[in-house]
Amino acid sequence: MSSATPTLAHPATAAEHSAWRRLVAVFALTQTVGYGAMIQAFTTLLSPMAESLAATRTQIAGAATLSTLVGALAAVPVGHLLDRYGGRMLMTTGSAIGAVAVIVWSQAHTLTQLYLAFVLIGLALAMSTYEAAFAVLVAAGDPSCRDRAIVTVTMICGLATSFYYLLAGRLEAWWGWRNALVILAAMLVCVAVPLHLWAVPGRNAHRQRAVRHSGIPVGGALRDRRFWLLVVAFVAQSGSTSAFLLMMVSYFRDIGHSAATAAALPITVGTAQIGSRLALAPLARRFGMVAVTAVSFAVQGFGLVLLPLAGTAVPATVACVVAFGLGYGTSVVARPSIVADTFGVARFASIVAVMTVPIALSRAGAPLAAAWLSDWRFLVVMGVLALVAALALLMADLGPAHPRHAGDEDGADRVARAR
């Protein structure tokens, strides 16, 4: 292990082990409720919202883009607060803001009011969903169980949030989209707020663990070429992923697949995503997280580049979509793991937050470029981006032992200095 890795080898006590398992279970539930209310519901309710507000779908979809941009702006201060104070109050407050935002959304009668709600949603997502949860998991646990915990949370959340499309649709059919959102907001208040307050380590527990962590300062990471290669890799892969997820159903229908086939093919993405996450941890232990991630990104890229050649042949199309799903499933788990292994835990949230800004911009911008290209060309461009991501990871050459920068202290240094 390098000096940038945590010195805690395993949970020190049975109580810590129990708290760790409780934290993983809580995050699996709260992330489901948070994403379901603030993300999945939007897709299901887009059409009735557009009709009710007398707006185009593009105007309504602009709210989601706005929340992404707000989340990017909030990422850096949120990361700093997570490193300094831990996640309890931040994630609890973020969940409460999310509930308020969904209520405001439910009462929106103009686009301005809708956009105001999604400014709050962007802030709530930055404070209470994956980025914050992963930072807490990395700080609270040891490397041997970190990846497994992140896989567990993302697997359960990924599967469970898919049911929110059905739930939101049913609630909208029974009581209208406004009342549906009020019910989802109530679930957020009753589940995420109290569970974050109960299970997430508070400031004192965070500080006690922080003295056992080492890590490179944010400035040191920014001076490291590997940081920028990681940024290139995850920005390119995120843009490729978000563009294909947005455009794939339309593309399949445009080239001649039936509406039923076009709607069913995304299920293949979900299945491949689950498989890649289940296989990631054991493969990473054997071959290294960077190597496995780079291969999965390359597979994603080749799948996209070759997809136009599949035409309307269903088996070939499924094979290409599965290839895409492998890279998509890997990226969510790989990024926190690679960053923690490379730069340590002490400033993990702040370093990840700096990466999050261009990644969020890529997620917002790449779909616009794909929509402009529209036809098979967008697949080639997005496939090339995924291949660039794989190459950037390999060029990063992330290995053991990063020399500590001036001013970097590990836990032993800080304890000795305090004495």
XYZ file of C-alpha atoms in Angstrom:
419
model
C 0.000 0.000 0.000
C 1.113 3.541 -0.674
C 1.253 6.224 1.932
C -1.896 7.596 0.371
C -3.999 4.660 1.536
C -5.866 4.326 4.837
C -3.938 2.722 7.638
C -7.041 1.046 9.062
C -6.967 -2.543 7.847
C -10.394 -3.635 9.064
C -13.242 -2.450 11.270
C -11.680 -2.281 14.751
C -14.604 -3.602 16.751
C -17.796 -5.586 16.420
C -19.687 -2.338 16.946
C -17.883 -0.731 14.005
C -18.603 -3.769 11.854
C -22.300 -3.585 12.744
C -22.384 0.162 12.052
C -20.708 -0.433 8.678
C -23.293 -3.012 7.615
C -26.084 -0.727 8.806
C -24.631 2.157 6.776
C -24.523 0.080 3.582
C -28.124 -1.067 4.067
C -29.300 2.476 4.796
C -27.599 3.878 1.710
C -29.141 1.176 -0.484
C -32.569 2.332 0.722
C -32.061 6.103 0.869
C -30.369 6.290 -2.535
C -33.316 4.406 -4.025
C -35.849 6.794 -2.497
C -33.798 9.871 -3.409
C -33.137 8.973 -7.034
C -36.667 7.643 -7.458
C -38.282 10.892 -6.339
C -35.870 13.337 -7.968
C -34.757 11.533 -11.155
C -36.893 8.546 -12.175
C -40.197 10.339 -11.554
C -39.185 13.119 -13.943
C -38.937 10.756 -16.918
C -42.331 9.188 -16.211
C -44.115 12.487 -15.587
C -42.536 14.481 -18.423
C -45.520 14.249 -20.807
C -48.270 15.116 -18.306
C -46.133 17.984 -16.990
C -45.657 19.377 -20.493
C -49.397 19.222 -21.121
C -50.281 20.784 -17.776
C -47.752 23.628 -18.082
C -48.487 24.202 -21.786
C -44.786 23.747 -22.553
C -42.783 21.659 -24.979
C -40.970 18.551 -23.846
C -37.702 20.277 -24.630
C -38.587 23.130 -22.270
C -39.521 20.670 -19.531
C -36.346 18.643 -20.128
C -34.361 21.855 -19.630
C -35.164 21.556 -15.921
C -33.177 18.323 -15.710
C -30.220 19.949 -17.489
C -30.392 22.851 -15.059
C -30.286 20.505 -12.057
C -27.203 18.811 -13.512
C -25.415 22.147 -13.862
C -26.373 23.220 -10.333
C -25.078 19.908 -9.014
C -21.782 20.531 -10.790
C -21.447 23.975 -9.209
C -22.279 22.585 -5.774
C -19.903 19.616 -6.029
C -16.711 21.328 -4.856
C -18.091 23.014 -1.692
C -20.035 19.849 -0.866
C -16.864 17.769 -1.208
C -14.958 20.135 1.069
C -17.679 19.895 3.727
C -17.723 16.091 3.496
C -13.965 15.893 4.042
C -14.067 18.303 6.955
C -17.242 17.399 8.820
C -18.422 14.029 7.534
C -21.763 13.275 5.952
C -24.443 13.132 8.641
C -25.748 16.695 8.666
C -24.939 17.325 5.006
C -26.814 14.272 3.722
C -29.704 14.774 6.148
C -30.051 18.401 5.079
C -29.725 17.437 1.419
C -32.556 14.910 1.744
C -34.735 17.531 3.420
C -33.974 20.024 0.632
C -34.847 17.321 -1.884
C -38.235 16.755 -0.264
C -38.966 20.495 -0.269
C -37.854 20.698 -3.899
C -40.212 17.898 -4.960
C -43.076 19.681 -3.183
C -42.207 22.934 -5.011
C -42.059 20.925 -8.246
C -45.523 19.493 -7.579
C -46.952 23.001 -7.229
C -45.239 24.515 -10.286
C -47.587 26.272 -12.677
C -44.961 28.024 -14.787
C -41.594 27.076 -16.243
C -39.908 29.531 -13.886
C -41.350 27.753 -10.877
C -40.362 24.384 -12.335
C -36.792 25.546 -12.919
C -36.605 26.909 -9.366
C -37.588 23.478 -8.053
C -34.845 21.854 -10.101
C -32.230 24.282 -8.859
C -33.029 22.891 -5.413
C -33.054 19.335 -6.752
C -29.576 19.813 -8.230
C -28.329 20.950 -4.826
C -30.085 18.074 -3.051
C -28.625 15.488 -5.424
C -25.105 16.807 -4.813
C -25.593 16.673 -1.044
C -27.420 13.383 -0.559
C -26.942 10.895 -3.417
C -24.139 8.774 -4.859
C -21.198 11.193 -4.703
C -21.832 11.984 -1.042
C -22.665 8.379 -0.138
C -19.491 7.047 -1.761
C -17.394 9.632 0.071
C -18.898 8.496 3.380
C -18.347 4.821 2.547
C -14.718 5.433 1.556
C -14.026 7.395 4.750
C -15.890 5.046 7.076
C -14.605 1.684 5.878
C -11.411 -0.075 4.916
C -10.275 -0.858 1.350
C -10.978 -4.581 1.642
C -14.742 -4.038 1.845
C -15.074 -0.644 0.098
C -15.681 -1.907 -3.430
C -18.102 -4.589 -2.268
C -20.090 -1.981 -0.337
C -20.321 0.381 -3.313
C -21.351 -2.505 -5.575
C -24.044 -3.514 -3.074
C -25.488 -0.012 -2.871
C -25.465 0.562 -6.626
C -26.866 -2.888 -7.402
C -29.823 -2.539 -5.042
C -30.455 1.079 -5.991
C -30.174 0.364 -9.713
C -32.698 -2.446 -9.521
C -35.083 -0.782 -7.094
C -35.235 2.590 -8.843
C -36.391 0.859 -12.023
C -39.670 0.185 -10.202
C -40.113 3.919 -9.655
C -41.056 4.286 -13.320
C -43.998 1.981 -12.662
C -44.767 3.530 -9.257
C -44.768 7.096 -10.561
C -46.907 6.042 -13.527
C -49.451 4.350 -11.292
C -49.617 7.287 -8.896
C -50.045 9.696 -11.810
C -52.850 7.589 -13.281
C -54.672 7.406 -9.946
C -54.197 10.909 -8.535
C -52.469 13.077 -11.151
C -48.828 14.052 -11.449
C -48.937 16.739 -8.756
C -50.286 14.437 -6.053
C -47.899 11.710 -7.219
C -44.979 14.029 -6.468
C -46.376 14.933 -3.051
C -46.468 11.210 -2.180
C -42.884 10.723 -3.391
C -41.768 13.745 -1.366
C -43.419 12.275 1.728
C -41.483 9.035 1.193
C -38.275 11.058 0.980
C -39.052 12.821 4.262
C -40.061 9.647 6.083
C -37.188 7.459 4.845
C -34.082 9.376 3.772
C -34.067 12.181 6.333
C -34.303 10.069 9.534
C -32.100 7.251 8.216
C -29.292 9.604 7.208
C -29.516 11.265 10.617
C -29.391 7.862 12.341
C -26.804 5.866 10.381
C -24.328 8.267 8.761
C -21.280 8.955 10.991
C -21.357 12.386 12.611
C -18.571 14.956 12.893
C -16.830 13.390 15.910
C -16.825 9.868 14.472
C -15.591 11.238 11.160
C -12.721 13.086 12.834
C -11.714 10.030 14.872
C -11.392 8.035 11.685
C -9.766 10.913 9.802
C -6.632 10.731 11.955
C -6.138 7.168 10.702
C -6.370 8.233 7.071
C -3.715 9.600 4.777
C -4.043 11.265 1.434
C -2.724 13.762 -1.043
C -4.026 17.346 -0.745
C -6.268 18.640 -3.509
C -3.505 20.902 -4.816
C -1.137 17.948 -4.994
C -3.698 15.929 -6.939
C -4.202 18.793 -9.391
C -0.465 18.832 -10.092
C -0.457 15.112 -10.840
C -0.770 14.161 -14.526
C -2.674 11.035 -13.503
C -5.467 13.159 -12.070
C -5.995 14.822 -15.448
C -5.828 11.540 -17.301
C -8.531 10.246 -14.970
C -10.586 13.363 -15.694
C -10.255 12.757 -19.443
C -11.215 9.103 -18.996
C -14.321 9.628 -16.901
C -15.485 12.759 -18.732
C -15.277 10.948 -22.084
C -16.957 7.806 -20.805
C -19.716 9.716 -19.001
C -20.529 11.744 -22.108
C -20.618 8.602 -24.243
C -22.906 6.865 -21.761
C -25.393 9.689 -21.211
C -25.744 10.332 -24.949
C -26.473 6.708 -25.803
C -28.932 6.255 -22.944
C -30.878 9.282 -24.168
C -30.847 8.433 -27.867
C -30.907 4.638 -28.059
C -34.677 4.050 -28.219
C -35.130 6.753 -30.846
C -32.206 5.363 -32.865
C -33.544 1.808 -32.810
C -36.957 2.961 -33.995
C -35.468 5.196 -36.688
C -33.500 2.354 -38.294
C -36.513 0.028 -38.452
C -36.850 -1.893 -35.190
C -40.417 -2.220 -33.949
C -41.551 0.001 -31.090
C -41.713 -3.037 -28.800
C -38.162 -4.133 -29.663
C -36.805 -0.610 -29.294
C -38.391 -0.321 -25.848
C -37.163 -3.766 -24.766
C -33.507 -3.356 -25.764
C -32.709 -1.033 -22.817
C -33.461 -3.985 -20.525
C -30.344 -5.576 -21.994
C -28.330 -2.584 -20.781
C -29.625 -3.098 -17.257
C -28.837 -6.803 -17.300
C -25.285 -6.218 -18.562
C -24.797 -3.467 -15.998
C -25.696 -5.837 -13.170
C -23.382 -8.528 -14.503
C -20.435 -6.168 -14.839
C -20.832 -4.902 -11.282
C -21.022 -8.425 -9.876
C -17.852 -9.386 -11.727
C -15.937 -6.160 -11.065
C -14.671 -6.762 -7.526
C -13.245 -10.283 -8.094
C -11.728 -9.283 -11.437
C -10.228 -6.136 -9.905
C -8.598 -8.151 -7.130
C -6.915 -10.337 -9.740
C -6.047 -7.880 -12.518
C -6.335 -4.446 -10.891
C -9.230 -1.998 -10.952
C -7.646 0.276 -13.566
C -6.975 -2.543 -16.040
C -10.446 -4.038 -15.674
C -12.086 -0.623 -16.032
C -10.028 0.258 -19.108
C -11.023 -3.028 -20.776
C -14.707 -2.443 -19.970
C -14.551 1.080 -21.450
C -12.883 -0.310 -24.589
C -15.610 -2.961 -24.886
C -18.220 -0.206 -24.541
C -16.516 1.809 -27.284
C -16.309 -1.092 -29.734
C -19.935 -1.957 -29.029
C -21.048 1.540 -29.997
C -18.793 1.811 -33.038
C -19.992 -1.548 -34.381
C -23.681 -1.015 -33.593
C -24.487 0.715 -36.940
C -23.226 -2.407 -38.731
C -25.772 -4.543 -36.860
C -28.672 -2.867 -38.646
C -31.948 -4.464 -37.625
C -30.407 -7.855 -36.804
C -31.536 -8.414 -33.233
C -28.767 -10.806 -32.062
C -25.994 -8.495 -33.301
C -27.760 -5.482 -31.832
C -28.131 -7.202 -28.459
C -24.424 -8.096 -28.473
C -23.461 -4.450 -29.072
C -25.874 -3.189 -26.423
C -24.484 -5.704 -23.922
C -20.982 -4.421 -24.704
C -22.174 -0.899 -23.943
C -23.773 -2.038 -20.682
C -20.521 -3.557 -19.440
C -18.744 -0.192 -19.497
C -21.767 1.617 -18.116
C -22.009 -0.725 -15.140
C -18.312 -0.511 -14.310
C -17.853 3.257 -14.270
C -20.007 4.089 -11.226
C -18.064 1.718 -8.959
C -14.631 2.174 -10.534
C -14.241 5.927 -10.166
C -14.417 6.156 -6.341
C -12.257 3.058 -5.996
C -9.540 4.313 -8.366
C -9.482 7.799 -6.845
C -9.219 6.424 -3.299
C -6.443 4.019 -4.256
C -4.506 6.732 -6.085
C -4.904 9.832 -3.931
C -5.911 8.441 -0.548
C -8.898 9.072 1.675
C -8.084 12.249 3.603
C -9.251 14.568 0.777
C -11.193 12.011 -1.226
C -14.500 13.915 -1.404
C -12.830 17.161 -2.486
C -10.791 15.461 -5.211
C -13.801 13.566 -6.540
C -15.804 16.803 -6.472
C -13.297 18.566 -8.729
C -13.674 15.687 -11.191
C -17.447 15.849 -10.910
C -17.677 19.337 -12.434
C -16.442 18.459 -15.962
C -18.153 15.068 -15.759
C -21.498 16.750 -15.087
C -20.937 19.177 -17.954
C -20.186 16.222 -20.209
C -23.379 14.480 -19.139
C -25.334 17.625 -19.927
C -23.627 18.461 -23.228
C -22.969 15.121 -24.922
C -26.669 14.278 -25.390
C -27.160 17.612 -27.159
C -24.337 16.760 -29.558
C -25.801 13.294 -30.093
C -29.243 14.744 -30.800
C -27.683 17.113 -33.340
C -25.885 14.264 -35.138
C -29.012 12.114 -34.748
C -28.150 9.179 -37.030
C -25.443 6.462 -36.917
C -22.740 9.142 -36.679
C -23.529 9.797 -33.027
C -22.791 6.133 -32.252
C -19.364 6.360 -33.864
C -18.494 9.608 -32.075
C -19.647 8.279 -28.694
C -17.855 4.988 -29.293
C -14.625 6.832 -30.021
C -15.088 8.788 -26.777
C -15.305 5.515 -24.834
C -12.140 4.264 -26.542
C -10.399 7.531 -25.624
C -11.497 6.909 -22.030
C -9.918 3.450 -22.073
C -6.665 4.820 -23.526
C -6.516 7.608 -20.932
C -6.856 5.091 -18.111
C -4.027 2.991 -19.501
C -1.830 6.083 -19.937
C -2.465 7.044 -16.331
C -0.458 3.975 -15.335
C -1.930 4.037 -11.865
C 0.276 1.905 -9.690
C 1.430 1.623 -6.121
C 3.281 4.142 -4.069
C 2.600 7.700 -4.932
C 5.206 9.938 -3.225
C 3.694 12.259 -0.702
C 3.569 15.904 -1.556
C 4.838 18.560 0.768
C 2.279 19.216 3.436
C 0.652 15.771 3.168
C 0.358 13.956 6.484
C -0.752 10.477 7.275
C -2.608 9.591 10.439
C 0.549 8.670 12.365
C 2.158 12.005 11.489
C -0.818 13.935 12.779
C -1.032 11.944 16.008
C 2.702 12.338 16.632
C 2.560 16.064 15.962
C -0.412 16.435 18.286
C 1.609 14.804 21.055
